[in-house]
Amino acid sequence: MIKQKATGNLVVISGPSGCGKGTICKELIKRNKNIKLSISMTTRKPRAQEIDGRDYYFITKEEFEKRIKENKFLEYAKVHHDNYYGTPKDKIDEYTKKGIDVIAEIDINGALQINNEIKEAIFIFIMPPSMKELKSRLIKRNTECKEQIVERFTKAYQEINYVSKYNYVVINDKIEKAVQKIEAILLSEKCRVDRIEDIDLNNKEEMIHELLMEDK
Ligand code: 5GP
């Protein structure tokens, strides 16, 4: 009687380096079989524990630029240290058509590009509980050298100014709570009025007639 859109949503998640967005996204896909992560392509070198095809597709600058020319990215940007990062188009369409929500964990430049292209995408900004906490998380995770930590921390101040471009903000105080909040956002988005495709009320007379004929 009521038909709702069965397609999945594209969910764009951004936030400053060290805010915990990577951990949140991994937890979301672990818990929900109807949420998948878009695996980005990058020209950055893999870190020790990273696996090609799981964390990123690690490709050369030449390959990346070839793909730009072939229009294979939904968005792309130079994020850290002159490295390209981009969201491949193909998987997003494949998943959303099947009713699966796809998370693109990308930077603000990329998010703004998607905002121009796909109005119905959901934009979520992850905030650290404080800048002091962000600083200590960046130091503790021990994945960048001092110079890179300073670069990322400085950039965080600019990035936070863009929060108003997003639909939702989630403060990552505790991972568990942040994950629950995003699950709630995704569930609410599925109930939006604009996801109704059809309300069939054509059998009104028949229904009322049936009701009148029914024994008490
Ligand atoms: P990493 O710490 O992996 O070197 O850098 C991650 C940064 O690049 C994060 O800010 C992340 O959101 C961003 N990023 C990862 N993949 C993409 C992508 O496909 N496009 C854009 N624009 N940014 C990305």
PDB file of C-alpha atoms and ligand atoms in Angstrom:
ATOM      1  CA  MET A   1       0.000   0.000   0.000  1.00  0.00           C
ATOM      2  CA  ILE A   2       2.850   2.362   0.788  1.00  0.00           C
ATOM      3  CA  LYS A   3       5.965   2.021  -1.323  1.00  0.00           C
ATOM      4  CA  GLN A   4       9.197   3.489  -0.018  1.00  0.00           C
ATOM      5  CA  LYS A   5      12.463   3.847  -1.884  1.00  0.00           C
ATOM      6  CA  ALA A   6      14.422   0.642  -1.453  1.00  0.00           C
ATOM      7  CA  THR A   7      17.777   2.122  -2.437  1.00  0.00           C
ATOM      8  CA  GLY A   8      20.618   2.604   0.021  1.00  0.00           C
ATOM      9  CA  ASN A   9      22.054   5.987   0.924  1.00  0.00           C
ATOM     10  CA  LEU A  10      25.454   7.417   0.246  1.00  0.00           C
ATOM     11  CA  VAL A  11      26.754   8.476   3.655  1.00  0.00           C
ATOM     12  CA  VAL A  12      29.650  10.923   3.682  1.00  0.00           C
ATOM     13  CA  ILE A  13      31.652  10.961   6.906  1.00  0.00           C
ATOM     14  CA  SER A  14      34.372  13.548   7.581  1.00  0.00           C
ATOM     15  CA  GLY A  15      36.194  14.904  10.567  1.00  0.00           C
ATOM     16  CA  PRO A  16      39.686  15.943  11.556  1.00  0.00           C
ATOM     17  CA  SER A  17      42.490  13.432  11.565  1.00  0.00           C
ATOM     18  CA  GLY A  18      42.490  11.612  14.919  1.00  0.00           C
ATOM     19  CA  CYS A  19      38.778  12.167  15.665  1.00  0.00           C
ATOM     20  CA  GLY A  20      38.194   8.414  15.437  1.00  0.00           C
ATOM     21  CA  LYS A  21      36.192   8.286  12.208  1.00  0.00           C
ATOM     22  CA  GLY A  22      38.112   5.286  10.894  1.00  0.00           C
ATOM     23  CA  THR A  23      37.375   3.219  14.013  1.00  0.00           C
ATOM     24  CA  ILE A  24      33.713   4.287  13.973  1.00  0.00           C
ATOM     25  CA  CYS A  25      33.319   3.289  10.313  1.00  0.00           C
ATOM     26  CA  LYS A  26      34.946  -0.108  10.863  1.00  0.00           C
ATOM     27  CA  GLU A  27      32.626  -0.761  13.793  1.00  0.00           C
ATOM     28  CA  LEU A  28      29.586   0.285  11.751  1.00  0.00           C
ATOM     29  CA  ILE A  29      30.311  -2.173   8.961  1.00  0.00           C
ATOM     30  CA  LYS A  30      31.167  -4.940  11.421  1.00  0.00           C
ATOM     31  CA  ARG A  31      27.762  -4.612  13.089  1.00  0.00           C
ATOM     32  CA  ASN A  32      25.534  -3.930  10.084  1.00  0.00           C
ATOM     33  CA  LYS A  33      25.470  -6.139   7.033  1.00  0.00           C
ATOM     34  CA  ASN A  34      23.530  -3.430   5.180  1.00  0.00           C
ATOM     35  CA  ILE A  35      26.328  -0.911   5.507  1.00  0.00           C
ATOM     36  CA  LYS A  36      29.470  -1.090   3.384  1.00  0.00           C
ATOM     37  CA  LEU A  37      32.542   1.064   3.210  1.00  0.00           C
ATOM     38  CA  SER A  38      33.620   2.669  -0.026  1.00  0.00           C
ATOM     39  CA  ILE A  39      37.288   1.821  -0.469  1.00  0.00           C
ATOM     40  CA  SER A  40      39.154   4.869  -1.698  1.00  0.00           C
ATOM     41  CA  MET A  41      42.096   4.996  -4.031  1.00  0.00           C
ATOM     42  CA  THR A  42      45.191   6.848  -2.946  1.00  0.00           C
ATOM     43  CA  THR A  43      48.693   7.629  -4.092  1.00  0.00           C
ATOM     44  CA  ARG A  44      49.938   7.643  -0.479  1.00  0.00           C
ATOM     45  CA  LYS A  45      52.275   4.810   0.532  1.00  0.00           C
ATOM     46  CA  PRO A  46      50.670   2.025   2.616  1.00  0.00           C
ATOM     47  CA  ARG A  47      51.397   2.003   6.360  1.00  0.00           C
ATOM     48  CA  ALA A  48      52.778  -1.139   8.001  1.00  0.00           C
ATOM     49  CA  GLN A  49      49.435  -2.778   8.898  1.00  0.00           C
ATOM     50  CA  GLU A  50      47.525  -1.595   5.840  1.00  0.00           C
ATOM     51  CA  ILE A  51      46.359  -3.993   3.142  1.00  0.00           C
ATOM     52  CA  ASP A  52      45.753  -3.085  -0.496  1.00  0.00           C
ATOM     53  CA  GLY A  53      42.058  -3.514  -1.337  1.00  0.00           C
ATOM     54  CA  ARG A  54      41.012  -3.479   2.319  1.00  0.00           C
ATOM     55  CA  ASP A  55      42.193  -0.103   3.637  1.00  0.00           C
ATOM     56  CA  TYR A  56      42.739   1.606   0.306  1.00  0.00           C
ATOM     57  CA  TYR A  57      43.605   0.746  -3.256  1.00  0.00           C
ATOM     58  CA  PHE A  58      47.182   1.988  -3.378  1.00  0.00           C
ATOM     59  CA  ILE A  59      47.976   3.203  -6.878  1.00  0.00           C
ATOM     60  CA  THR A  60      50.573   5.386  -8.555  1.00  0.00           C
ATOM     61  CA  LYS A  61      50.130   9.059  -9.360  1.00  0.00           C
ATOM     62  CA  GLU A  62      50.082   8.191 -13.085  1.00  0.00           C
ATOM     63  CA  GLU A  63      47.304   5.617 -12.613  1.00  0.00           C
ATOM     64  CA  PHE A  64      45.343   8.066 -10.478  1.00  0.00           C
ATOM     65  CA  GLU A  65      45.581  10.846 -13.040  1.00  0.00           C
ATOM     66  CA  LYS A  66      44.547   8.444 -15.797  1.00  0.00           C
ATOM     67  CA  ARG A  67      41.419   7.581 -13.801  1.00  0.00           C
ATOM     68  CA  ILE A  68      40.654  11.280 -13.295  1.00  0.00           C
ATOM     69  CA  LYS A  69      40.707  11.735 -17.080  1.00  0.00           C
ATOM     70  CA  GLU A  70      38.437   8.698 -17.499  1.00  0.00           C
ATOM     71  CA  ASN A  71      35.941  10.271 -15.045  1.00  0.00           C
ATOM     72  CA  LYS A  72      36.088   7.266 -12.750  1.00  0.00           C
ATOM     73  CA  PHE A  73      35.919   9.194  -9.471  1.00  0.00           C
ATOM     74  CA  LEU A  74      32.819  10.502  -7.762  1.00  0.00           C
ATOM     75  CA  GLU A  75      35.187  12.972  -6.108  1.00  0.00           C
ATOM     76  CA  TYR A  76      38.888  13.304  -5.487  1.00  0.00           C
ATOM     77  CA  ALA A  77      41.217  15.663  -3.657  1.00  0.00           C
ATOM     78  CA  LYS A  78      44.798  16.148  -2.629  1.00  0.00           C
ATOM     79  CA  VAL A  79      44.610  15.635   1.111  1.00  0.00           C
ATOM     80  CA  HIS A  80      47.873  15.076   2.933  1.00  0.00           C
ATOM     81  CA  HIS A  81      51.381  15.713   1.633  1.00  0.00           C
ATOM     82  CA  ASP A  82      50.347  16.234  -1.942  1.00  0.00           C
ATOM     83  CA  ASN A  83      48.810  12.759  -2.148  1.00  0.00           C
ATOM     84  CA  TYR A  84      45.636  12.126  -4.104  1.00  0.00           C
ATOM     85  CA  TYR A  85      42.656  10.389  -2.488  1.00  0.00           C
ATOM     86  CA  GLY A  86      39.504   9.548  -4.475  1.00  0.00           C
ATOM     87  CA  THR A  87      36.181   7.718  -4.269  1.00  0.00           C
ATOM     88  CA  PRO A  88      35.622   5.286  -7.157  1.00  0.00           C
ATOM     89  CA  LYS A  89      32.140   5.623  -8.688  1.00  0.00           C
ATOM     90  CA  ASP A  90      31.392   2.032  -9.631  1.00  0.00           C
ATOM     91  CA  LYS A  91      30.902   0.349  -6.229  1.00  0.00           C
ATOM     92  CA  ILE A  92      28.723   3.162  -4.867  1.00  0.00           C
ATOM     93  CA  ASP A  93      26.084   2.620  -7.552  1.00  0.00           C
ATOM     94  CA  GLU A  94      26.301  -1.150  -7.242  1.00  0.00           C
ATOM     95  CA  TYR A  95      25.673  -1.102  -3.478  1.00  0.00           C
ATOM     96  CA  THR A  96      23.036   1.627  -3.237  1.00  0.00           C
ATOM     97  CA  LYS A  97      20.958  -0.069  -5.965  1.00  0.00           C
ATOM     98  CA  LYS A  98      20.915  -3.182  -3.775  1.00  0.00           C
ATOM     99  CA  GLY A  99      19.585  -1.181  -0.797  1.00  0.00           C
ATOM    100  CA  ILE A 100      22.936  -1.047   0.963  1.00  0.00           C
ATOM    101  CA  ASP A 101      24.143   2.181   2.626  1.00  0.00           C
ATOM    102  CA  VAL A 102      27.649   3.090   1.518  1.00  0.00           C
ATOM    103  CA  ILE A 103      29.978   5.110   3.713  1.00  0.00           C
ATOM    104  CA  ALA A 104      32.551   7.334   2.060  1.00  0.00           C
ATOM    105  CA  GLU A 105      35.011   8.408   4.731  1.00  0.00           C
ATOM    106  CA  ILE A 106      36.557  11.386   3.006  1.00  0.00           C
ATOM    107  CA  ASP A 107      37.924  14.869   3.593  1.00  0.00           C
ATOM    108  CA  ILE A 108      35.971  18.120   3.412  1.00  0.00           C
ATOM    109  CA  ASN A 109      36.970  19.028  -0.153  1.00  0.00           C
ATOM    110  CA  GLY A 110      35.668  15.677  -1.330  1.00  0.00           C
ATOM    111  CA  ALA A 111      32.480  16.055   0.713  1.00  0.00           C
ATOM    112  CA  LEU A 112      31.800  19.468  -0.836  1.00  0.00           C
ATOM    113  CA  GLN A 113      32.214  17.993  -4.329  1.00  0.00           C
ATOM    114  CA  ILE A 114      29.687  15.244  -3.521  1.00  0.00           C
ATOM    115  CA  ASN A 115      27.338  17.838  -2.032  1.00  0.00           C
ATOM    116  CA  ASN A 116      27.226  19.549  -5.424  1.00  0.00           C
ATOM    117  CA  GLU A 117      26.528  16.304  -7.264  1.00  0.00           C
ATOM    118  CA  ILE A 118      24.333  14.140  -5.039  1.00  0.00           C
ATOM    119  CA  LYS A 119      21.883  16.235  -3.067  1.00  0.00           C
ATOM    120  CA  GLU A 120      20.332  13.254  -1.286  1.00  0.00           C
ATOM    121  CA  ALA A 121      23.627  12.043   0.217  1.00  0.00           C
ATOM    122  CA  ILE A 122      23.833  12.212   4.024  1.00  0.00           C
ATOM    123  CA  PHE A 123      26.676  14.282   5.460  1.00  0.00           C
ATOM    124  CA  ILE A 124      27.964  13.473   8.945  1.00  0.00           C
ATOM    125  CA  PHE A 125      30.787  15.337  10.662  1.00  0.00           C
ATOM    126  CA  ILE A 126      32.665  13.608  13.498  1.00  0.00           C
ATOM    127  CA  MET A 127      34.019  15.948  16.174  1.00  0.00           C
ATOM    128  CA  PRO A 128      36.520  15.203  18.907  1.00  0.00           C
ATOM    129  CA  PRO A 129      35.225  16.056  22.396  1.00  0.00           C
ATOM    130  CA  SER A 130      37.915  18.783  22.635  1.00  0.00           C
ATOM    131  CA  MET A 131      41.049  19.946  20.838  1.00  0.00           C
ATOM    132  CA  LYS A 132      43.102  18.816  23.818  1.00  0.00           C
ATOM    133  CA  GLU A 133      41.735  15.299  23.411  1.00  0.00           C
ATOM    134  CA  LEU A 134      42.373  15.416  19.646  1.00  0.00           C
ATOM    135  CA  LYS A 135      45.996  16.389  20.234  1.00  0.00           C
ATOM    136  CA  SER A 136      46.568  13.539  22.646  1.00  0.00           C
ATOM    137  CA  ARG A 137      44.857  11.002  20.306  1.00  0.00           C
ATOM    138  CA  LEU A 138      47.073  12.100  17.410  1.00  0.00           C
ATOM    139  CA  ILE A 139      50.180  11.640  19.547  1.00  0.00           C
ATOM    140  CA  LYS A 140      49.057   8.320  21.064  1.00  0.00           C
ATOM    141  CA  ARG A 141      48.201   6.567  17.797  1.00  0.00           C
ATOM    142  CA  ASN A 142      51.825   6.860  16.810  1.00  0.00           C
ATOM    143  CA  THR A 143      51.284   6.584  13.048  1.00  0.00           C
ATOM    144  CA  GLU A 144      52.770   9.917  11.951  1.00  0.00           C
ATOM    145  CA  CYS A 145      55.977  11.788  12.643  1.00  0.00           C
ATOM    146  CA  LYS A 146      55.914  15.019  14.664  1.00  0.00           C
ATOM    147  CA  GLU A 147      55.835  17.208  11.548  1.00  0.00           C
ATOM    148  CA  GLN A 148      52.797  15.349  10.178  1.00  0.00           C
ATOM    149  CA  ILE A 149      51.029  15.477  13.544  1.00  0.00           C
ATOM    150  CA  VAL A 150      51.479  19.239  13.634  1.00  0.00           C
ATOM    151  CA  GLU A 151      50.211  19.520  10.036  1.00  0.00           C
ATOM    152  CA  ARG A 152      47.111  17.422  10.786  1.00  0.00           C
ATOM    153  CA  PHE A 153      46.400  19.195  14.066  1.00  0.00           C
ATOM    154  CA  THR A 154      46.702  22.633  12.463  1.00  0.00           C
ATOM    155  CA  LYS A 155      44.396  21.520   9.649  1.00  0.00           C
ATOM    156  CA  ALA A 156      41.812  20.328  12.193  1.00  0.00           C
ATOM    157  CA  TYR A 157      41.143  23.951  13.203  1.00  0.00           C
ATOM    158  CA  GLN A 158      40.240  24.846   9.591  1.00  0.00           C
ATOM    159  CA  GLU A 159      38.218  21.683   9.048  1.00  0.00           C
ATOM    160  CA  ILE A 160      35.986  22.212  12.069  1.00  0.00           C
ATOM    161  CA  ASN A 161      34.833  25.514  10.530  1.00  0.00           C
ATOM    162  CA  TYR A 162      33.075  23.486   7.816  1.00  0.00           C
ATOM    163  CA  VAL A 163      30.780  21.609  10.171  1.00  0.00           C
ATOM    164  CA  SER A 164      27.790  23.730   9.090  1.00  0.00           C
ATOM    165  CA  LYS A 165      28.022  22.234   5.589  1.00  0.00           C
ATOM    166  CA  TYR A 166      27.036  18.843   7.041  1.00  0.00           C
ATOM    167  CA  ASN A 167      23.595  17.535   8.048  1.00  0.00           C
ATOM    168  CA  TYR A 168      24.664  15.943  11.329  1.00  0.00           C
ATOM    169  CA  VAL A 169      27.427  16.257  13.886  1.00  0.00           C
ATOM    170  CA  VAL A 170      28.483  13.363  16.104  1.00  0.00           C
ATOM    171  CA  ILE A 171      30.856  14.037  18.994  1.00  0.00           C
ATOM    172  CA  ASN A 172      33.111  11.058  19.447  1.00  0.00           C
ATOM    173  CA  ASP A 173      33.464  10.870  23.181  1.00  0.00           C
ATOM    174  CA  LYS A 174      32.984   7.112  23.353  1.00  0.00           C
ATOM    175  CA  ILE A 175      33.121   4.948  20.203  1.00  0.00           C
ATOM    176  CA  GLU A 176      30.104   2.899  21.286  1.00  0.00           C
ATOM    177  CA  LYS A 177      27.897   5.977  21.661  1.00  0.00           C
ATOM    178  CA  ALA A 178      29.108   7.536  18.415  1.00  0.00           C
ATOM    179  CA  VAL A 179      28.345   4.318  16.511  1.00  0.00           C
ATOM    180  CA  GLN A 180      24.864   4.141  18.028  1.00  0.00           C
ATOM    181  CA  LYS A 181      24.190   7.743  17.045  1.00  0.00           C
ATOM    182  CA  ILE A 182      25.157   7.095  13.433  1.00  0.00           C
ATOM    183  CA  GLU A 183      23.006   3.955  13.335  1.00  0.00           C
ATOM    184  CA  ALA A 184      20.102   6.077  14.600  1.00  0.00           C
ATOM    185  CA  ILE A 185      20.752   8.725  11.923  1.00  0.00           C
ATOM    186  CA  LEU A 186      20.766   6.110   9.171  1.00  0.00           C
ATOM    187  CA  LEU A 187      17.563   4.567  10.462  1.00  0.00           C
ATOM    188  CA  SER A 188      15.815   7.953  10.649  1.00  0.00           C
ATOM    189  CA  GLU A 189      16.942   8.788   7.132  1.00  0.00           C
ATOM    190  CA  LYS A 190      15.160   5.635   5.891  1.00  0.00           C
ATOM    191  CA  CYS A 191      11.895   7.027   7.347  1.00  0.00           C
ATOM    192  CA  ARG A 192      12.043  10.379   5.569  1.00  0.00           C
ATOM    193  CA  VAL A 193       8.821  11.447   3.887  1.00  0.00           C
ATOM    194  CA  ASP A 194      10.672  12.072   0.631  1.00  0.00           C
ATOM    195  CA  ARG A 195      11.505   8.361   0.450  1.00  0.00           C
ATOM    196  CA  ILE A 196       7.836   7.577  -0.159  1.00  0.00           C
ATOM    197  CA  GLU A 197       7.404   6.629  -3.797  1.00  0.00           C
ATOM    198  CA  ASP A 198       3.738   5.772  -3.808  1.00  0.00           C
ATOM    199  CA  ILE A 199       0.747   5.707  -1.461  1.00  0.00           C
ATOM    200  CA  ASP A 200      -2.011   3.631  -2.947  1.00  0.00           C
ATOM    201  CA  LEU A 201      -5.373   4.584  -1.388  1.00  0.00           C
ATOM    202  CA  ASN A 202      -7.479   3.404  -4.325  1.00  0.00           C
ATOM    203  CA  ASN A 203      -9.310   0.673  -2.469  1.00  0.00           C
ATOM    204  CA  LYS A 204     -10.986   3.052  -0.004  1.00  0.00           C
ATOM    205  CA  GLU A 205     -14.618   2.196  -0.992  1.00  0.00           C
ATOM    206  CA  GLU A 206     -13.928  -1.519  -0.864  1.00  0.00           C
ATOM    207  CA  MET A 207     -12.291  -1.275   2.558  1.00  0.00           C
ATOM    208  CA  ILE A 208     -15.126   0.791   4.028  1.00  0.00           C
ATOM    209  CA  HIS A 209     -17.638  -1.632   2.560  1.00  0.00           C
ATOM    210  CA  GLU A 210     -15.797  -4.572   4.128  1.00  0.00           C
ATOM    211  CA  LEU A 211     -15.730  -2.755   7.441  1.00  0.00           C
ATOM    212  CA  LEU A 212     -19.490  -2.114   7.323  1.00  0.00           C
ATOM    213  CA  MET A 213     -20.204  -5.751   6.487  1.00  0.00           C
ATOM    214  CA  GLU A 214     -18.063  -7.134   9.240  1.00  0.00           C
ATOM    215  CA  ASP A 215     -19.777  -8.591  12.322  1.00  0.00           C
ATOM    216  CA  LYS A 216     -18.916  -6.762  15.462  1.00  0.00           C
TER     217      LYS A 216
HETATM  218  P1  5GP B   1      45.226   8.968   5.843  1.00  0.00           P
HETATM  219  O1  5GP B   1      45.312   9.144   7.348  1.00  0.00           O
HETATM  220  O2  5GP B   1      44.592   7.664   5.485  1.00  0.00           O
HETATM  221  O3  5GP B   1      46.481   9.271   5.136  1.00  0.00           O
HETATM  222  O4  5GP B   1      44.316  10.150   5.348  1.00  0.00           O
HETATM  223  C1  5GP B   1      43.064  10.113   5.546  1.00  0.00           C
HETATM  224  C2  5GP B   1      42.461  11.437   5.109  1.00  0.00           C
HETATM  225  O5  5GP B   1      42.109  11.369   3.740  1.00  0.00           O
HETATM  226  C3  5GP B   1      41.218  11.596   5.914  1.00  0.00           C
HETATM  227  O6  5GP B   1      40.938  12.958   6.126  1.00  0.00           O
HETATM  228  C4  5GP B   1      40.208  10.969   5.015  1.00  0.00           C
HETATM  229  O7  5GP B   1      38.899  11.407   5.324  1.00  0.00           O
HETATM  230  C5  5GP B   1      40.693  11.414   3.643  1.00  0.00           C
HETATM  231  N1  5GP B   1      40.275  10.524   2.570  1.00  0.00           N
HETATM  232  C6  5GP B   1      40.335   9.162   2.547  1.00  0.00           C
HETATM  233  N2  5GP B   1      39.830   8.692   1.400  1.00  0.00           N
HETATM  234  C7  5GP B   1      39.431   9.771   0.683  1.00  0.00           C
HETATM  235  C8  5GP B   1      38.806   9.938  -0.604  1.00  0.00           C
HETATM  236  O8  5GP B   1      38.497   9.001  -1.324  1.00  0.00           O
HETATM  237  N3  5GP B   1      38.562  11.212  -0.998  1.00  0.00           N
HETATM  238  C9  5GP B   1      38.864  12.296  -0.234  1.00  0.00           C
HETATM  239  N4  5GP B   1      38.551  13.497  -0.708  1.00  0.00           N
HETATM  240  N5  5GP B   1      39.440  12.184   0.974  1.00  0.00           N
HETATM  241  C10 5GP B   1      39.722  10.931   1.428  1.00  0.00           C
END
